[in-house]
Coordinates of C-alpha atoms in Angstrom, one line a residue:
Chain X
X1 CA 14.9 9.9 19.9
X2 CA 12.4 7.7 17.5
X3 CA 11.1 5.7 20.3
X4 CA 10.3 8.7 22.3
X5 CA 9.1 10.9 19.8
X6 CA 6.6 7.4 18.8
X7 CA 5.4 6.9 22.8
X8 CA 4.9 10.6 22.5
X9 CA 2.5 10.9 19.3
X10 CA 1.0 7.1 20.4
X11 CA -0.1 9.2 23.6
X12 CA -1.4 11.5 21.8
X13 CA -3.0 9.8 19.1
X14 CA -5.1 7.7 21.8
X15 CA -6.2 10.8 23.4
X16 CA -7.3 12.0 20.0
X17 CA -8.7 8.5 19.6
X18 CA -10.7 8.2 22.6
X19 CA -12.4 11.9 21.6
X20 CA -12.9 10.5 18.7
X21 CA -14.6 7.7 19.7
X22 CA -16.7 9.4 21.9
X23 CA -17.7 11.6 18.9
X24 CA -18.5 9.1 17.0
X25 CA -20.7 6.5 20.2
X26 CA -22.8 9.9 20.4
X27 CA -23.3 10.2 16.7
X28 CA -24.1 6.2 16.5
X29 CA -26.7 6.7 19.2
X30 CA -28.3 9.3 17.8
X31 CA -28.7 7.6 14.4
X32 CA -29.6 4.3 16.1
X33 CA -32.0 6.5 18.2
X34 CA -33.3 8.1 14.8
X35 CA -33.9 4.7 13.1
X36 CA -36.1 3.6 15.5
X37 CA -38.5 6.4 14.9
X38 CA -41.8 5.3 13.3
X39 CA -44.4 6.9 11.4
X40 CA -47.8 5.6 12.4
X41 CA -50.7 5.8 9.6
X42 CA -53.9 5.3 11.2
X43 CA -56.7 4.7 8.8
X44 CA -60.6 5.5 8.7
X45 CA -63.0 3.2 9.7
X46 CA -64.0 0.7 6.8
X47 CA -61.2 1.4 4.3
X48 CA -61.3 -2.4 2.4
X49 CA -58.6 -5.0 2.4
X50 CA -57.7 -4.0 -1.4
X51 CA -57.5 0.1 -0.5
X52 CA -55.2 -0.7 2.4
X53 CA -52.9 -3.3 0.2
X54 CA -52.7 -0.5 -2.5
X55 CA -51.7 2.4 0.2
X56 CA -49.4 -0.5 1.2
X57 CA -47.8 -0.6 -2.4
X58 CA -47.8 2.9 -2.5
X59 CA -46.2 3.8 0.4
X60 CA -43.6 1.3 -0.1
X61 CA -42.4 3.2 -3.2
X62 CA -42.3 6.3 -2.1
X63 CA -38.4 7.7 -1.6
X64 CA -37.3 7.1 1.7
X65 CA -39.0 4.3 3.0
X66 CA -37.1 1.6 4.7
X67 CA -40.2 -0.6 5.7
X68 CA -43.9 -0.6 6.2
X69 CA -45.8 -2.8 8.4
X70 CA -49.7 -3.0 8.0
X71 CA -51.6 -3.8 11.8
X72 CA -55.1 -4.7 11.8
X73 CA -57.1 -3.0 14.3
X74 CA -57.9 -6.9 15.3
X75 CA -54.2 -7.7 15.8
X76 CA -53.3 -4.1 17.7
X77 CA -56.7 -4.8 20.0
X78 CA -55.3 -8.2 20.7
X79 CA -52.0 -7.3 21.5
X80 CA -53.2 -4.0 23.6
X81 CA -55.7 -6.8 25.5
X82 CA -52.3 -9.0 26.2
X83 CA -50.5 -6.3 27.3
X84 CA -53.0 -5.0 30.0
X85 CA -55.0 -8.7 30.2
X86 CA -53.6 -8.4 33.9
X87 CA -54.1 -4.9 34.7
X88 CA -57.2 -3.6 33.6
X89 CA -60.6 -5.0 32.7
X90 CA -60.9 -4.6 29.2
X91 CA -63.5 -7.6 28.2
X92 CA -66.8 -5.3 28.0
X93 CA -65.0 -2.2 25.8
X94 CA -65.4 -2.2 22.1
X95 CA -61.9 -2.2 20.0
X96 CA -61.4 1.3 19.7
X97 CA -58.4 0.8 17.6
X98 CA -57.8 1.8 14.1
X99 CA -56.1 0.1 11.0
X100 CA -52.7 1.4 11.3
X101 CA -49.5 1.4 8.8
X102 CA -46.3 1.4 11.2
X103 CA -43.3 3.2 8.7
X104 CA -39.9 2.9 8.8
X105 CA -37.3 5.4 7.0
X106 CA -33.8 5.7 5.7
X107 CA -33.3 8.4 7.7
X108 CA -35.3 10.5 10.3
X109 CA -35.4 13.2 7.8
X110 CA -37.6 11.8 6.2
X111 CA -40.4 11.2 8.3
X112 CA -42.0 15.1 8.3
X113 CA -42.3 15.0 4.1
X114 CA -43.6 11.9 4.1
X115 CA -46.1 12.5 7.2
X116 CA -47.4 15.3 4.9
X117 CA -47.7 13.8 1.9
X118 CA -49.6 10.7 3.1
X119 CA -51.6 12.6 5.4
X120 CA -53.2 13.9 1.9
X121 CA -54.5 10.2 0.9
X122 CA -58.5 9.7 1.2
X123 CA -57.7 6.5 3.5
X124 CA -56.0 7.9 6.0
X125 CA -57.6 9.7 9.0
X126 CA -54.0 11.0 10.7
X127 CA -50.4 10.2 10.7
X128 CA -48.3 10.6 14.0
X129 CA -44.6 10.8 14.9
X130 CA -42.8 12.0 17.8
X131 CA -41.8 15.7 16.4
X132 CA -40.0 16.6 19.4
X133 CA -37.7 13.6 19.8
X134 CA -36.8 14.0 15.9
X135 CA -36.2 17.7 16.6
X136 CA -33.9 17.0 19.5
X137 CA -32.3 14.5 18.0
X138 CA -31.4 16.9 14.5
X139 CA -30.0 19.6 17.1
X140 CA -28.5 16.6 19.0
X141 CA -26.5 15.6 15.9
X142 CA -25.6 19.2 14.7
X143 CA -24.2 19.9 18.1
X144 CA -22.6 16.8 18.2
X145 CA -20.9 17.2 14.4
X146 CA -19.8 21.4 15.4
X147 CA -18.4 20.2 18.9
X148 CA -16.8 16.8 17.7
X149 CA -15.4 18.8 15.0
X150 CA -14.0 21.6 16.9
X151 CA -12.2 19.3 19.4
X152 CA -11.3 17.0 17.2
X153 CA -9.3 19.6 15.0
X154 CA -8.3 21.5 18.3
X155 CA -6.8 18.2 19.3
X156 CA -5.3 17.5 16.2
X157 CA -3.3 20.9 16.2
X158 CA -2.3 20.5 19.8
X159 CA -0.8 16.9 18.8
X160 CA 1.0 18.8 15.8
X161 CA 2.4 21.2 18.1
X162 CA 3.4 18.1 20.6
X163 CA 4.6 16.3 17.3
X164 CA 6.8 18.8 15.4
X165 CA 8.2 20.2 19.1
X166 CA 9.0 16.4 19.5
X167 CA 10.9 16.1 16.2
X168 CA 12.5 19.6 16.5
X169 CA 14.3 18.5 19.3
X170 CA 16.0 15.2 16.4
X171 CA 16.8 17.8 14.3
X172 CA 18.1 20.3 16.1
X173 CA 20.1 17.3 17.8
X174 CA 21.4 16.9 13.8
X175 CA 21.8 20.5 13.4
X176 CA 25.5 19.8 12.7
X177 CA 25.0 17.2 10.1
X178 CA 22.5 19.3 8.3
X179 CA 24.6 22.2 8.3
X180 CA 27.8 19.9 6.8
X181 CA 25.0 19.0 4.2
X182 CA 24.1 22.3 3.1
X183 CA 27.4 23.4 3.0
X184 CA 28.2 20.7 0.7
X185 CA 25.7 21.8 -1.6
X186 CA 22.5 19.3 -1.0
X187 CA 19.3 21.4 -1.7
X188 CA 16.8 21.9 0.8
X189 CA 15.0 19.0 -0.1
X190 CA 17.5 16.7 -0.6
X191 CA 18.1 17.3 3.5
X192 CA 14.6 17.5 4.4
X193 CA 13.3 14.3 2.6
X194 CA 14.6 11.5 5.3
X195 CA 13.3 13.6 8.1
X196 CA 9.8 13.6 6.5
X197 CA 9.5 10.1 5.7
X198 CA 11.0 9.6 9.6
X199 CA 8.5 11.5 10.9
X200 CA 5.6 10.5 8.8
X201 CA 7.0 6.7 9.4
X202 CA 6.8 7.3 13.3
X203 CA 3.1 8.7 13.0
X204 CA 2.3 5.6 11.1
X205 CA 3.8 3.2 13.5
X206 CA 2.4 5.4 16.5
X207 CA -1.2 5.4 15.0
X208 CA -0.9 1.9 14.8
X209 CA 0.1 1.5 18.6
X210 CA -3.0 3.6 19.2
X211 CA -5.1 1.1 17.0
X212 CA -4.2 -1.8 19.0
X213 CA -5.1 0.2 22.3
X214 CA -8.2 1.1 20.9
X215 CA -8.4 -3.0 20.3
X216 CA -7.2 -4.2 23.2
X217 CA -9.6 -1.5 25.4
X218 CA -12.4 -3.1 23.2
X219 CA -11.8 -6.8 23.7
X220 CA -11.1 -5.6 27.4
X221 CA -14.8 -4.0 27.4
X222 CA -16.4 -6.6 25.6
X223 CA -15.3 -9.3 29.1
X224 CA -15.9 -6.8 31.6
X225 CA -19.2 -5.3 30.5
X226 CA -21.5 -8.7 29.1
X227 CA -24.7 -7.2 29.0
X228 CA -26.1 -3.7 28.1
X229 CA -29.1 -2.4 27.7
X230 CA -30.3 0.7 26.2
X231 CA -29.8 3.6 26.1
X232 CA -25.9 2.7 26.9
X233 CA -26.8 0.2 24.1
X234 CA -27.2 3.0 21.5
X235 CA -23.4 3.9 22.1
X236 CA -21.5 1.2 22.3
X237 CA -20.5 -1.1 20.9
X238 CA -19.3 0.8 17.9
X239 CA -20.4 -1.3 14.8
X240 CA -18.1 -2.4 12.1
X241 CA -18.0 0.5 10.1
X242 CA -17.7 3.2 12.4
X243 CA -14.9 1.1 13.9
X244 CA -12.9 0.9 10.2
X245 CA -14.1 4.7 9.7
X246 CA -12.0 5.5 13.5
X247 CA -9.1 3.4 12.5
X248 CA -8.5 5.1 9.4
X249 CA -8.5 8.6 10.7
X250 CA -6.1 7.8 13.4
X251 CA -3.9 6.5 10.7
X252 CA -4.5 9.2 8.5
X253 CA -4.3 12.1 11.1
X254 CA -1.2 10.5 12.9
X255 CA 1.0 9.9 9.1
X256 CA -0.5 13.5 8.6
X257 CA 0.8 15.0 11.4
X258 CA 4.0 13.0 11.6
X259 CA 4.4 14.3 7.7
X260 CA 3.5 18.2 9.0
X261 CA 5.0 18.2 11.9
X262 CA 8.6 16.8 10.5
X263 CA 7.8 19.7 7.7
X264 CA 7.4 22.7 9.5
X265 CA 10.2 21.5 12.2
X266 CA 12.5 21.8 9.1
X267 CA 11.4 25.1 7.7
X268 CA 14.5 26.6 8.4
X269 CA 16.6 24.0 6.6
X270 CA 18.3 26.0 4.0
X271 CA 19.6 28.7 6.1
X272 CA 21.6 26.8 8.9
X273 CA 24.8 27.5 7.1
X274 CA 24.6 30.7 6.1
X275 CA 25.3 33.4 8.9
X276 CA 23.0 36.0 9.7
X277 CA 24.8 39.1 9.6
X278 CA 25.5 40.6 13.2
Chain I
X1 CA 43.2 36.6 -18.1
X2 CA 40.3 35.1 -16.3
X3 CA 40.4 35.4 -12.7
X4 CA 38.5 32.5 -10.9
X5 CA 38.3 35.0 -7.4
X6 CA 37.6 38.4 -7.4
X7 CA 37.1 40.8 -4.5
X8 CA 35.9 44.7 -5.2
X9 CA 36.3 46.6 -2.2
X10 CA 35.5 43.9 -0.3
X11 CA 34.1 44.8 3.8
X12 CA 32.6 42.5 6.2
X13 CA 31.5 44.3 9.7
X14 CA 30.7 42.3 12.5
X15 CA 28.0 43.9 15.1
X16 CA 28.0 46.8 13.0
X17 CA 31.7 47.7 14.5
X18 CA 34.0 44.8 14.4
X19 CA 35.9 44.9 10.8
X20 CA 36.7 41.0 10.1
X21 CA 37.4 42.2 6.1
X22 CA 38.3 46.0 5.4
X23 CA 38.3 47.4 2.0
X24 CA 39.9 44.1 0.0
X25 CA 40.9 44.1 -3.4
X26 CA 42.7 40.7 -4.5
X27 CA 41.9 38.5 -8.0
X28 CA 43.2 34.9 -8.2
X29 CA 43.8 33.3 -11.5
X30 CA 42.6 30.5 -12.6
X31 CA 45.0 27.5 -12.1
X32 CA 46.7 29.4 -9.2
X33 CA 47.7 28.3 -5.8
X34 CA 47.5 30.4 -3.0
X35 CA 48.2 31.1 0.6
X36 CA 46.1 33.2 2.6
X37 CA 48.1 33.5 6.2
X38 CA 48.1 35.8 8.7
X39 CA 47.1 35.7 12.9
X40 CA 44.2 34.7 14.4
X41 CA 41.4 37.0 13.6
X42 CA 43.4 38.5 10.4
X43 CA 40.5 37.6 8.4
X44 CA 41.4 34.4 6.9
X45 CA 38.1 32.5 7.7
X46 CA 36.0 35.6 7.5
X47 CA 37.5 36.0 3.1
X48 CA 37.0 31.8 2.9
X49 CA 33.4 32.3 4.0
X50 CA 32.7 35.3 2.2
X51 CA 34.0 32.9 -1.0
X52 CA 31.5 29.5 -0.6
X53 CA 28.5 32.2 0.2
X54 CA 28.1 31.2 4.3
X55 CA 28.7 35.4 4.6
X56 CA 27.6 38.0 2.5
X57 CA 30.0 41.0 2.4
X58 CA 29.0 44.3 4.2
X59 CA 30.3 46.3 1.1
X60 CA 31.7 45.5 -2.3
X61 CA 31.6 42.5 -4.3
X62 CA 32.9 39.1 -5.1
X63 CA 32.9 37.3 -7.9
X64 CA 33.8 33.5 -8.4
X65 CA 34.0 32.5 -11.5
X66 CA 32.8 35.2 -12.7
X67 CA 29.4 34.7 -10.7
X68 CA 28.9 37.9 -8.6
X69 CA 27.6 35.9 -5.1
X70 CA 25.8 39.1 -3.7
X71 CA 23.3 38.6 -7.0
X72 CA 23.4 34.9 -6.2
X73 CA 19.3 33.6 -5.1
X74 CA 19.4 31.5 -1.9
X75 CA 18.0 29.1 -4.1
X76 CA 20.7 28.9 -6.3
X77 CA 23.0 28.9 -3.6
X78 CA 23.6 24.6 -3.7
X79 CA 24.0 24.7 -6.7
X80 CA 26.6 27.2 -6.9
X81 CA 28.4 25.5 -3.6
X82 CA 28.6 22.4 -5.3
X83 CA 30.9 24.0 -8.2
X84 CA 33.6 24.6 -5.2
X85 CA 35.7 22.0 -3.4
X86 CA 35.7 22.9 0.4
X87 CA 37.3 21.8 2.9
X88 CA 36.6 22.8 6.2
X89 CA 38.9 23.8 9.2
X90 CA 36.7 21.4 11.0
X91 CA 36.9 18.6 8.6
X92 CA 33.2 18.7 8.5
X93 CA 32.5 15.1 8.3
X94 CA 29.0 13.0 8.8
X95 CA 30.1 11.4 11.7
X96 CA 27.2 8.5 11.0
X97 CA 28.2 7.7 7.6
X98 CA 32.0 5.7 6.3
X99 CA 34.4 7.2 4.4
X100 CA 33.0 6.0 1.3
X101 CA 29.7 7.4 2.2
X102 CA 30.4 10.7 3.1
X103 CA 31.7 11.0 -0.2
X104 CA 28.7 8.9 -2.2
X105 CA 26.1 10.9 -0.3
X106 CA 27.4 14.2 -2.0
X107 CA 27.9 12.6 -5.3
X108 CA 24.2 11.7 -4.9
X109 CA 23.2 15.3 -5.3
X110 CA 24.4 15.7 -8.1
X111 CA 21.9 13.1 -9.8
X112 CA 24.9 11.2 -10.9
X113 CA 23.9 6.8 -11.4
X114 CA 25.1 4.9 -8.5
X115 CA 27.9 3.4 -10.4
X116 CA 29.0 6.6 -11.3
X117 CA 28.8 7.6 -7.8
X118 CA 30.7 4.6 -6.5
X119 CA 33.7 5.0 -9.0
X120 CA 34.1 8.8 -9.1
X121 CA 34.2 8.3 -4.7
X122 CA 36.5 5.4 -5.3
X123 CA 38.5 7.1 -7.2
X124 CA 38.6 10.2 -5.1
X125 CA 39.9 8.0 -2.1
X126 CA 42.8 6.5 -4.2
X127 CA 43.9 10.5 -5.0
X128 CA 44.2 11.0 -1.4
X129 CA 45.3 7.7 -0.7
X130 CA 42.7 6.3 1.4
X131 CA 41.1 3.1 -0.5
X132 CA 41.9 0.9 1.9
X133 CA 40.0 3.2 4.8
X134 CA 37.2 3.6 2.3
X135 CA 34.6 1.6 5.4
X136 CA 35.9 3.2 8.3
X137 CA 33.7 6.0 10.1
X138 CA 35.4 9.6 10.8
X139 CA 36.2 8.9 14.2
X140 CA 38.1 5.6 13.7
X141 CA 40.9 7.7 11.5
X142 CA 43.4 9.4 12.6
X143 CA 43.7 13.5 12.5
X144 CA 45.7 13.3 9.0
X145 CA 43.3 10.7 7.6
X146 CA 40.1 12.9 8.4
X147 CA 41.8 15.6 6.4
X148 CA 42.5 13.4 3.2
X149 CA 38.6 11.7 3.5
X150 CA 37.9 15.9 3.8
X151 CA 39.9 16.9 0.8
X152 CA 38.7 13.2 -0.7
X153 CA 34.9 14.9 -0.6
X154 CA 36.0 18.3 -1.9
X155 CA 37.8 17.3 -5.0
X156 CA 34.9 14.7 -5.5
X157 CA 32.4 17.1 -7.5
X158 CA 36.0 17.6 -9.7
X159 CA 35.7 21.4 -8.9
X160 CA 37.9 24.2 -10.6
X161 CA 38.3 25.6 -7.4
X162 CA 39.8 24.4 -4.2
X163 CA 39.1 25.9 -0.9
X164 CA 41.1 24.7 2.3
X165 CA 40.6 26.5 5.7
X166 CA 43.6 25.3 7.8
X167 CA 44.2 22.2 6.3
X168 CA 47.1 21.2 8.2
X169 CA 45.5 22.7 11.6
X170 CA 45.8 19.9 13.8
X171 CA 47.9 17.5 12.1
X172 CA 52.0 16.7 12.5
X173 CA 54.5 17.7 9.8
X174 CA 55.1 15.0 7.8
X175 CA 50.5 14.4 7.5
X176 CA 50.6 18.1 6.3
X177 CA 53.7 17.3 4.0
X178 CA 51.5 14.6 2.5
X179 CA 48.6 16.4 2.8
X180 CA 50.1 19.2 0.4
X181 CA 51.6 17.1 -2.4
X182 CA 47.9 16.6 -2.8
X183 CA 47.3 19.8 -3.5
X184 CA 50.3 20.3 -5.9
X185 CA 49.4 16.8 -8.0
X186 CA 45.4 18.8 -8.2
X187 CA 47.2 21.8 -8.7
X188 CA 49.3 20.3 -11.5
X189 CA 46.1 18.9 -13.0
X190 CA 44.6 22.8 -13.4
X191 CA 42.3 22.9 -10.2
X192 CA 42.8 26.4 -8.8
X193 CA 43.8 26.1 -4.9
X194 CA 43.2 29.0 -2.2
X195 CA 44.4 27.6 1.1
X196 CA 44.1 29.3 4.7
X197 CA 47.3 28.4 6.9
X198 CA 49.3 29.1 10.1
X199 CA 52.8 27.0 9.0
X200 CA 55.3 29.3 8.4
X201 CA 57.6 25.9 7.1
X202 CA 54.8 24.9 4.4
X203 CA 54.3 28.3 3.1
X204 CA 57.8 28.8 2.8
X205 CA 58.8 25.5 1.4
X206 CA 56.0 25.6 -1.1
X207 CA 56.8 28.5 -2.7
X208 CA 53.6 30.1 -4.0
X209 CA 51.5 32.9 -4.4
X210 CA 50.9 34.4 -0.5
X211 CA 48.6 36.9 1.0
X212 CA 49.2 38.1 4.4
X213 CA 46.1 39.5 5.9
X214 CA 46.8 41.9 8.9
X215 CA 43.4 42.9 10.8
X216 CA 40.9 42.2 8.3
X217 CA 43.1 44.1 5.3
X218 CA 45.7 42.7 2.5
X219 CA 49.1 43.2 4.3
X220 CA 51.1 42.1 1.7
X221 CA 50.5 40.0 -1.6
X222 CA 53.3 38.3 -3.2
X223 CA 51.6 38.1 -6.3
X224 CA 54.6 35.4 -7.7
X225 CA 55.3 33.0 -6.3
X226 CA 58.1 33.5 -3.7
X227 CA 59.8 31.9 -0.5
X228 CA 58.6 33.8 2.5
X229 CA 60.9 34.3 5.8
X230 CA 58.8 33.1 9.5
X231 CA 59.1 36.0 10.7
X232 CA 56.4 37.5 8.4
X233 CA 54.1 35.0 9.9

């Protein structure tokens, strides 16, 4: 019964697993999307060298700022005239380019406060980002979180029903032995105890057979598909964290579940031995 | 006196229409031994039930030592089973577990320390003479032997009371000969014993205290102890 009742919840658990990993390849790419989001400062015409090294300074310190990057007009004309040396005859037109201050932040949420405030500084003539993608990309990640959420907890009930059904089936297969022990006079608990640390063992051991799916599938990937670019880039691979981050909720849902499951599969321990009246 | 059984007016309707107890009034003494006979569906099992709280009664009361089991919570009710020695018709043994540890595993519950557990269940095996069995699983002893391990687990908790449904159901004469100086030597040592039987030649030989249940009511009581005929069984 242990060995069926584990393929059954490692089943499960990888099916929870693999939602769960798409879940969190869409919220990866939407913060690796986000990251990438710059602010661009363009200055007026004739701010001096120590103006633009002390809105440099300042912008640096401002909270949320990852990075700033300070372009000459000279270096963006250069690298606009390398770009397009082959395409377009440039040679007779006058750099239009401005000075420009390329900003990174922490976090995309960022960028419309400090857009505002550093519009506000004598220096600078406008500050650009792309609003729309940023507003996409905050629905993107709300949708993402309610949706994940929801079928992620959906999931995780459906495996509890699969889970305690599964162990049900042990106990009612020990109904007997239960019954000898509660008309011997062990308490509740006393009976129920091994049964919960069974089950909660077996959704240990079955989250870890989903782990080492979920590694095997990724050294399988990692051969098979050599080079990605973006956007498939954005989602996978899964870094580091978010990989540690999966593992530990499959372990922690699956001992959860084996722990709830065994629980509420035993809720009528206690009563087995004394008759219902006819 | 201080009766360690008593049953008030005592009913227990099945499907709202079957009688299996009617209107019983009986009280045991403490330190007594006695038989319950009568046929099948006299109301032997239904009274034993009724006693280690697997039935509540219909109507009236019962009392065991002096705890009135109708008031008892469900909560309490493990605690209260684990004052009584029972041993089933059945046997009732963990059919996964040695002789030994049938016996340990109830001696666990009562918090005792694991060598207290081991020599009380020890000792419990030597009273019914089984020591040398004590690693041996249910089903490699014989039908007598499964009765003793039973009896073994009973008298374990050292209970005042002593509750045998068919004891000597399945087993040969001289098993349920030895199976009933047991009783007498925990009889002798002040355990009171209430034991549910169809042998007309123990009941008669053992002269003690019998009930005769007739369709669900007290047929006769003996009250002493007395030799009874087989016929009246």
């Amino acid at each position: 019964m242990a060995i069926a009742s584990t393929i059954s919840i490692s089943f499960t658990m990888i099916i929870f697993g693999l939602i769960l990993m798409c879940f969190l390849s869409l919220f990866q790419a939407s913060t690796k999307i986000g990251d990438q989001v710059e602010l661009l400062v363009f200055l007026k015409d004739n701010v001096s060298a120590q103006d633009i090294n002390g809105l440099v300074g300042t912008i640096s310190n401002m909270e949320g700022v990852a990075s700033v990057e300070y372009v000459s007009k000279h270096d963006a004309w250069e690298k606009f005239k390398k770009y397009f040396q082959n395409k377009i005859n440039i040679s007779d037109i006058k750099n239009p380019l401005p000075d420009t201050i390329k900003v990174r932040t922490k976090s995309p949420d960022y960028i419309a406060g400090l857009s505002k405030v550093i519009s506000q500084f004598p220096q600078v003539d406008e500050t650009r980002y792309p609003q729309q993608l940023l507003n996409t990309l905050n629905i993107m990640v709300q949708k993402i979180t309610l949706i994940g959420s929801l079928l992620l907890i959906g999931f995780a009930l459906a495996s509890l029903v699969v889970i305690s059904s599964t162990i049900k089936v042990s106990v009612l297969a020990r109904r007997e032995e239960l019954e000898i022990l509660e008309l011997v006079g062990a308490e509740p608990n006393f009976i129920r105890m091994p049964y919960i640390l069974e089950g909660s063992f077996i959704g240990f051991f079955s989250s870890l057979l989903a782990i080492f799916f979920f590694i095997f599938l990724s050294i399988f990937l990692s051969f098979t598909v050599v080079n990605i670019n973006p956007p498939w880039s954005f989602f996978w691979p899964l870094n580091t964290s978010l990989w540690i981050l999966m593992c530990f909720i499959i372990v922690f849902t699956g001992t959860f579940i084996g722990f709830l499951g065994s629980f509420i599969s035993l809720r009528n321990v206690g009563k087995f031995s004394v008759t219902k009246d006819f | 006196m201080n009766p360690a059984i008593v049953f008030k007016n005592v009913s227990k309707i099945y499907h709202g229409q079957i009688f299996g107890l009617k209107e019983i009034n009986l009280e045991v003494e403490k330190g007594d031994f006695v038989f319950i006979i009568g046929h099948s569906g006299a109301g032997k099992s239904t009274l034993l039930k009724l006693l280690y709280r697997a039935l509540l009664p219909s109507s009236g009361e019962v009392y065991v030592n002096n705890m009135n089991l109708l008031k008892l919570k469900s909560k309490d009710i493990p605690v209260f089973r684990r004052t009584l020695g029972v041993v089933f018709q059945d046997v009732r043994l963990l059919p996964r577990k040695t002789a030994i540890e049938n016996i340990s595993l109830c001696l666990e519950m009562l918090g005792l320390s694991d060598r207290e557990v081991k020599k009380r269940a020890y000792k419990s095996l030597e009273l019914v003479k089984l020591s040398a069995k004590s690693r041996a699983f249910p089903n490699e002893l014989s039908g007598g032997e499964q009765q003793r391990l039973a009896i073994a687990r009973a008298i374990s908790y050292y209970p005042t009371l002593l509750i045998a449904d068919e004891p000597t159901g399945n087993i040969d004469l001289k098993t349920s000969w030895e199976i009933m100086s047991i009783f007498e030597s925990l009889n002798r040592m002040g355990m009171t014993i209430l034991i549910t039987t169809h042998n007309p030649i123990i009941v008669s030989k053992m002269n003690k205290r019998v009930i005769q249940l007739k369709n669900g009511q007290v047929e006769s009581d003996s009250l002493e102890p007395t030799p009874i005929v087989y016929e009246q069984i």
